[in-house]
Coordinates of C-alpha atoms in Angstrom, one line a residue:
Chain L
M1 CA -156.6 -36.9 99.0
R2 CA -153.1 -35.5 98.5
A3 CA -151.6 -38.4 100.5
Q4 CA -153.5 -40.9 98.4
F5 CA -152.0 -39.4 95.2
E6 CA -148.6 -39.5 96.8
A7 CA -149.1 -43.2 97.7
M8 CA -150.2 -44.0 94.2
G9 CA -147.1 -42.2 92.8
L10 CA -144.8 -44.2 95.1
A11 CA -146.6 -47.4 94.2
M12 CA -146.0 -46.5 90.5
I13 CA -142.3 -46.0 91.2
V14 CA -142.1 -49.4 93.0
I15 CA -143.9 -51.0 90.1
L16 CA -141.6 -49.4 87.5
I17 CA -138.4 -50.4 89.4
A18 CA -139.7 -54.0 89.8
L19 CA -140.6 -54.1 86.1
G20 CA -137.1 -52.8 85.2
M21 CA -135.5 -55.5 87.4
L22 CA -137.7 -58.2 85.9
L23 CA -136.8 -57.1 82.3
F24 CA -133.1 -57.1 83.2
V25 CA -133.4 -60.7 84.6
L26 CA -135.4 -61.9 81.6
F27 CA -133.4 -60.2 78.8
G28 CA -130.3 -58.4 80.0
G29 CA -129.0 -60.7 82.6
G30 CA -126.9 -62.6 80.1
D31 CA -128.3 -66.0 80.8
K32 CA -125.9 -68.0 78.6
G33 CA -127.9 -71.2 78.9
D34 CA -125.7 -74.3 78.7
A35 CA -123.7 -73.2 75.7
P36 CA -120.2 -73.7 77.4
A37 CA -121.2 -77.1 78.7
R38 CA -122.5 -78.1 75.3
Y39 CA -119.2 -77.0 73.7
E40 CA -117.2 -79.1 76.2
T41 CA -119.5 -82.1 75.6
R42 CA -119.2 -81.7 71.8
Q43 CA -115.4 -81.5 72.1
L44 CA -115.3 -84.7 74.2
A45 CA -117.6 -86.6 71.8
Q46 CA -115.8 -85.5 68.6
N47 CA -112.3 -86.1 70.0
T48 CA -113.3 -89.5 71.4
V49 CA -114.4 -90.6 67.9
S50 CA -111.4 -89.1 66.1
A51 CA -108.9 -90.6 68.5
M52 CA -110.7 -94.0 68.5
M53 CA -110.6 -94.1 64.7
K54 CA -106.9 -93.7 64.6
T55 CA -106.1 -96.2 67.4
S56 CA -104.1 -99.2 66.2
V57 CA -105.3 -102.7 66.9
P58 CA -102.5 -104.2 69.1
E59 CA -100.2 -106.6 67.3
C60 CA -102.1 -106.1 64.1
K61 CA -100.9 -103.6 61.5
I62 CA -104.3 -102.0 61.1
Q63 CA -106.3 -99.2 62.7
Y64 CA -109.8 -99.1 64.3
E65 CA -111.1 -97.3 61.2
D66 CA -110.0 -100.3 59.0
L67 CA -111.9 -102.6 61.3
V68 CA -115.0 -100.4 60.8
A69 CA -114.6 -100.8 57.1
D70 CA -114.1 -104.5 57.4
V71 CA -117.3 -104.7 59.5
A72 CA -119.3 -103.0 56.7
L73 CA -117.8 -104.9 53.8
Y74 CA -116.7 -108.4 54.8
Q75 CA -117.1 -109.2 58.6
R76 CA -114.1 -111.4 58.6
N77 CA -111.2 -111.6 61.0
P78 CA -108.5 -109.3 59.8
C79 CA -106.1 -110.3 62.7
Q80 CA -105.9 -114.1 62.5
H81 CA -103.7 -114.5 65.5
L82 CA -106.2 -112.7 67.9
D83 CA -108.9 -114.7 69.7
E84 CA -111.9 -112.7 68.3
N85 CA -113.8 -114.4 65.5
T86 CA -114.8 -111.4 63.4
S87 CA -114.1 -107.7 63.1
I88 CA -117.3 -107.0 64.9
D89 CA -116.1 -109.0 68.0
L90 CA -112.8 -107.1 67.8
I91 CA -114.5 -103.7 67.5
G92 CA -116.7 -104.6 70.5
N93 CA -113.7 -105.6 72.6
I94 CA -111.7 -102.5 71.8
T95 CA -114.7 -100.1 72.1
L96 CA -115.7 -101.4 75.5
K97 CA -112.1 -101.3 76.8
V98 CA -111.7 -97.7 75.7
L99 CA -115.2 -96.5 76.8
N100 CA -115.1 -98.4 80.1
S101 CA -111.8 -96.7 81.1
T102 CA -112.9 -93.3 80.0
L103 CA -116.6 -92.3 79.9
D104 CA -117.9 -95.1 82.1
S105 CA -115.3 -94.5 84.7
R106 CA -116.4 -90.9 85.0
Q107 CA -120.1 -91.9 85.0
I108 CA -120.7 -90.1 81.6
R109 CA -123.7 -91.6 79.8
Y110 CA -123.4 -92.1 76.1
N111 CA -124.6 -94.0 73.1
Y112 CA -122.1 -95.3 70.5
T113 CA -123.3 -96.6 67.2
I114 CA -121.7 -97.8 64.0
S115 CA -124.2 -97.9 61.2
E116 CA -124.6 -97.8 57.5
L117 CA -125.8 -94.6 55.8
K118 CA -128.3 -95.1 53.0
Q119 CA -127.1 -93.7 49.6
T120 CA -130.6 -92.7 48.6
N121 CA -131.1 -90.6 51.7
P122 CA -128.0 -90.0 53.9
S123 CA -130.1 -88.9 56.8
V124 CA -131.6 -92.4 57.0
H125 CA -129.6 -95.1 58.8
G126 CA -129.5 -98.6 57.4
T127 CA -128.0 -101.6 59.1
V128 CA -126.7 -101.0 62.6
Y129 CA -123.4 -103.0 62.9
Y130 CA -122.6 -102.2 66.5
T131 CA -124.1 -100.2 69.4
A132 CA -123.0 -99.6 73.0
G133 CA -124.1 -97.4 75.9
G134 CA -127.4 -96.7 77.6
C135 CA -128.7 -93.3 76.7
D136 CA -131.4 -92.7 74.1
P137 CA -130.3 -89.8 71.9
R138 CA -133.8 -89.4 70.5
V139 CA -135.3 -88.3 73.8
E140 CA -132.3 -86.7 75.6
N141 CA -130.6 -83.4 74.9
V142 CA -127.3 -84.7 73.5
E143 CA -124.2 -83.7 71.6
P144 CA -122.8 -86.0 68.9
G145 CA -119.3 -86.7 67.7
T146 CA -119.3 -88.1 64.2
R147 CA -117.0 -89.7 61.6
I148 CA -118.3 -90.7 58.2
I149 CA -116.3 -93.3 56.3
R150 CA -116.8 -93.9 52.6
L151 CA -115.8 -97.3 51.3
P152 CA -114.8 -97.2 47.7
P153 CA -115.1 -99.0 45.3
S154 CA -118.3 -100.2 47.1
S155 CA -121.1 -97.7 47.3
K156 CA -121.3 -98.1 51.1
T157 CA -120.9 -95.3 53.6
V158 CA -120.6 -95.9 57.3
E159 CA -121.2 -93.5 60.1
V160 CA -119.6 -93.8 63.5
R161 CA -121.4 -91.7 66.0
L162 CA -121.0 -91.0 69.7
W163 CA -123.7 -89.2 71.6
I164 CA -122.9 -87.8 75.0
C165 CA -126.0 -87.5 77.2
Chain D
M1 CA -157.0 -27.7 116.4
H2 CA -159.2 -29.6 113.9
G3 CA -156.9 -28.7 111.0
S4 CA -153.8 -29.7 113.0
T5 CA -155.3 -33.3 113.6
K6 CA -156.0 -33.7 109.9
G7 CA -152.5 -32.6 109.1
Q8 CA -151.1 -35.1 111.6
V9 CA -153.2 -38.0 110.0
Q10 CA -151.9 -37.0 106.6
M11 CA -148.4 -36.9 107.8
L12 CA -148.9 -40.4 109.3
E13 CA -150.2 -41.7 106.0
I14 CA -147.1 -40.3 104.2
V15 CA -144.8 -42.0 106.8
V16 CA -146.6 -45.4 106.4
V17 CA -146.4 -45.1 102.6
L18 CA -142.7 -44.3 102.8
I19 CA -142.0 -47.2 105.1
V20 CA -143.9 -49.6 102.8
F21 CA -142.1 -48.1 99.8
F22 CA -138.6 -48.5 101.3
M23 CA -139.5 -52.0 102.5
L24 CA -140.5 -53.1 99.0
L25 CA -137.4 -51.4 97.5
G26 CA -135.2 -53.2 100.1
F27 CA -136.6 -56.6 99.2
G28 CA -136.2 -55.8 95.5
V29 CA -132.6 -54.8 95.9
L30 CA -131.9 -57.9 98.1
F31 CA -133.4 -60.3 95.6
F32 CA -131.6 -58.6 92.7
T33 CA -128.1 -58.6 94.3
N34 CA -128.6 -62.3 95.2
Y35 CA -129.5 -63.0 91.6
L36 CA -126.5 -61.0 90.3
G37 CA -124.2 -62.9 92.7
H38 CA -125.5 -66.3 91.5
Q39 CA -125.1 -65.2 87.9
A40 CA -121.5 -64.0 88.5
K41 CA -120.6 -67.4 90.0
Q42 CA -122.1 -69.2 87.0
D43 CA -120.2 -67.0 84.6
L44 CA -117.0 -67.6 86.4
S45 CA -117.4 -71.4 86.2
Y46 CA -118.3 -71.1 82.5
T47 CA -115.2 -69.0 81.8
E48 CA -113.0 -71.4 83.7
S49 CA -114.2 -74.4 81.7
L50 CA -113.8 -72.6 78.4
E51 CA -110.3 -71.5 79.4
L52 CA -109.5 -75.1 80.1
A53 CA -110.8 -76.2 76.7
E54 CA -108.7 -73.5 75.1
R55 CA -105.5 -74.4 76.9
A56 CA -106.1 -78.1 76.0
K57 CA -106.2 -77.2 72.3
I58 CA -103.0 -75.1 72.7
V59 CA -101.2 -78.0 74.3
A60 CA -102.4 -80.5 71.7
S61 CA -101.2 -78.2 68.9
M62 CA -97.7 -77.4 70.3
P63 CA -95.0 -78.4 67.9
E64 CA -93.0 -79.6 70.8
L65 CA -95.6 -82.3 71.5
R66 CA -97.8 -83.0 68.5
C67 CA -97.0 -85.7 66.0
S68 CA -96.3 -84.9 62.4
L69 CA -96.1 -87.5 59.7
R70 CA -94.6 -86.3 56.4
G71 CA -95.5 -82.8 57.2
D72 CA -99.1 -83.7 57.9
V73 CA -100.2 -82.2 61.2
D74 CA -102.8 -83.9 63.3
F75 CA -104.1 -81.7 66.1
V76 CA -105.4 -84.5 68.2
C77 CA -102.2 -86.5 68.2
L78 CA -99.2 -86.4 70.5
D79 CA -95.8 -88.0 69.8
E80 CA -94.9 -90.4 72.6
Y81 CA -91.2 -89.6 72.5
R82 CA -91.7 -85.9 72.3
V83 CA -94.0 -86.0 75.3
E84 CA -91.4 -88.0 77.3
A85 CA -88.5 -85.8 76.3
F86 CA -90.5 -82.6 76.9
S87 CA -91.6 -83.7 80.4
R88 CA -88.0 -84.3 81.3
L89 CA -86.7 -81.1 79.8
I90 CA -89.3 -78.8 81.1
N91 CA -88.2 -79.4 84.7
S92 CA -84.5 -79.7 84.1
T93 CA -83.7 -76.0 84.4
P94 CA -85.5 -73.0 85.9
E95 CA -85.1 -71.3 82.5
N96 CA -87.0 -74.0 80.7
R97 CA -89.8 -73.8 83.4
R98 CA -90.0 -70.1 83.1
H99 CA -90.4 -70.3 79.3
Y100 CA -93.9 -71.7 79.4
A101 CA -94.9 -70.1 82.8
E102 CA -96.7 -67.2 81.2
T103 CA -99.0 -69.3 79.1
F104 CA -99.6 -72.1 81.5
S105 CA -99.4 -70.3 84.9
G106 CA -102.0 -71.8 87.2
Y107 CA -102.5 -75.0 85.1
R108 CA -101.4 -78.6 85.4
V109 CA -101.3 -80.8 82.2
K110 CA -100.9 -84.6 82.2
V111 CA -101.0 -87.2 79.5
S112 CA -102.1 -90.8 80.0
C113 CA -102.5 -93.7 77.7
V114 CA -105.8 -95.6 78.0
Y115 CA -105.5 -98.3 75.3
P116 CA -103.9 -100.8 74.7
E117 CA -102.7 -102.2 78.0
Y118 CA -99.0 -102.2 77.2
C119 CA -99.1 -98.5 76.5
T120 CA -100.7 -97.6 79.8
S121 CA -97.6 -98.7 81.7
R122 CA -95.4 -96.5 79.6
I123 CA -97.4 -93.3 79.6
N124 CA -99.4 -93.2 82.8
G125 CA -100.0 -89.6 84.0
V126 CA -96.9 -88.1 82.5
T127 CA -96.8 -84.5 83.7
I128 CA -96.2 -82.0 80.9
F129 CA -96.7 -78.8 82.9
D130 CA -97.3 -78.2 86.6
Y131 CA -97.7 -74.6 87.4
L132 CA -100.3 -75.1 90.1
P133 CA -99.7 -73.1 93.2
T134 CA -99.2 -75.3 96.3
N135 CA -102.3 -75.7 98.5
A136 CA -104.5 -74.2 95.8
E137 CA -108.0 -75.5 95.2
N138 CA -108.2 -77.2 91.8
S139 CA -111.0 -77.1 89.3
V140 CA -112.8 -80.1 87.9
P141 CA -110.4 -81.7 85.4
F142 CA -111.0 -81.1 81.7
V143 CA -110.2 -84.2 79.6
L144 CA -109.4 -84.1 75.9
P145 CA -109.1 -87.5 74.2
V146 CA -106.0 -87.7 71.9
T147 CA -104.1 -90.3 70.0
I148 CA -100.5 -91.0 71.1
Y149 CA -98.2 -91.9 68.3
D150 CA -95.2 -94.2 68.7
P151 CA -92.9 -93.3 65.7
L152 CA -90.8 -96.5 66.2
T153 CA -93.6 -99.0 65.9
R154 CA -95.8 -96.6 63.9
E155 CA -98.7 -97.5 66.2
Y156 CA -101.4 -95.1 67.5
Y157 CA -102.6 -95.4 71.0
Y158 CA -105.8 -94.0 72.6
G159 CA -104.9 -91.4 75.3
E160 CA -106.1 -88.5 77.3
L161 CA -104.9 -85.0 78.0
E162 CA -106.0 -83.9 81.4
L163 CA -106.0 -80.3 82.4
V164 CA -106.6 -78.8 85.9
Q165 CA -106.8 -75.2 86.7
A166 CA -106.2 -73.5 90.1
S167 CA -109.4 -71.8 91.1

């Protein structure tokens, strides 16, 4: 009878130790999730968009951001001496060259979109002017880099967004 | 004699219970130390990648390298001529090398131009710092996209800052 009590006592100790370890693993182990990886990805996405907006169009005294504005407002060819017909063609050409040599070459999946933001509801996207990349940001856990460009005197606002999947 | 047999059986029971107890405790400790080891490795890798991101930001904001236009500072922009001059100067004397050794010890930092094509031949893997110990295993490179500014033509190029850490 005494030995049975002892056995039960020891079993209780084992259960308590196991419970303590389990609680440590669940709450105290410091599982940081994927926060650092997400931080890195967000940096990459945001810096890619920022650097791309400033990039000059070769042999044409304008920047990529001016091309985005042209796409939303006129869709003409701001660099007459280049082969591309419109600013959209030029944007497509530059974007693919940059993203092919950076994200694609490292097998990083992305979705790059230039779209109009509706004035009535800025969270709703209007016309999509340009899109590249394969991943679907609606179903994948992704981090975006964004640049919002207002185009006065028109009431248009354009959003350039890069999702890294 | 009868009492002694009962006592022996009880003793045997206690021994069996103790063996089972220590076996369970041993398995628990084994599992727990394995878990802690795995967690420590993961933490180390996270710390390394965050350190790389932090160093990349330090490099991009260094007045020796960053571009400034009419006093306006852009933290994702490097001046092409400053980068070239700096990469030459840093290795010209041991004193220059020592000056940055404390901050960038164990790191290698390179700048490359990605777009347009004529810029890639001018700035292609220009080493800014190289404080990697020889024969050291390197971490996965951390890449920070930047713009590279040419003050003569006033053009901006798309470039990348690549950092590697000795692990």
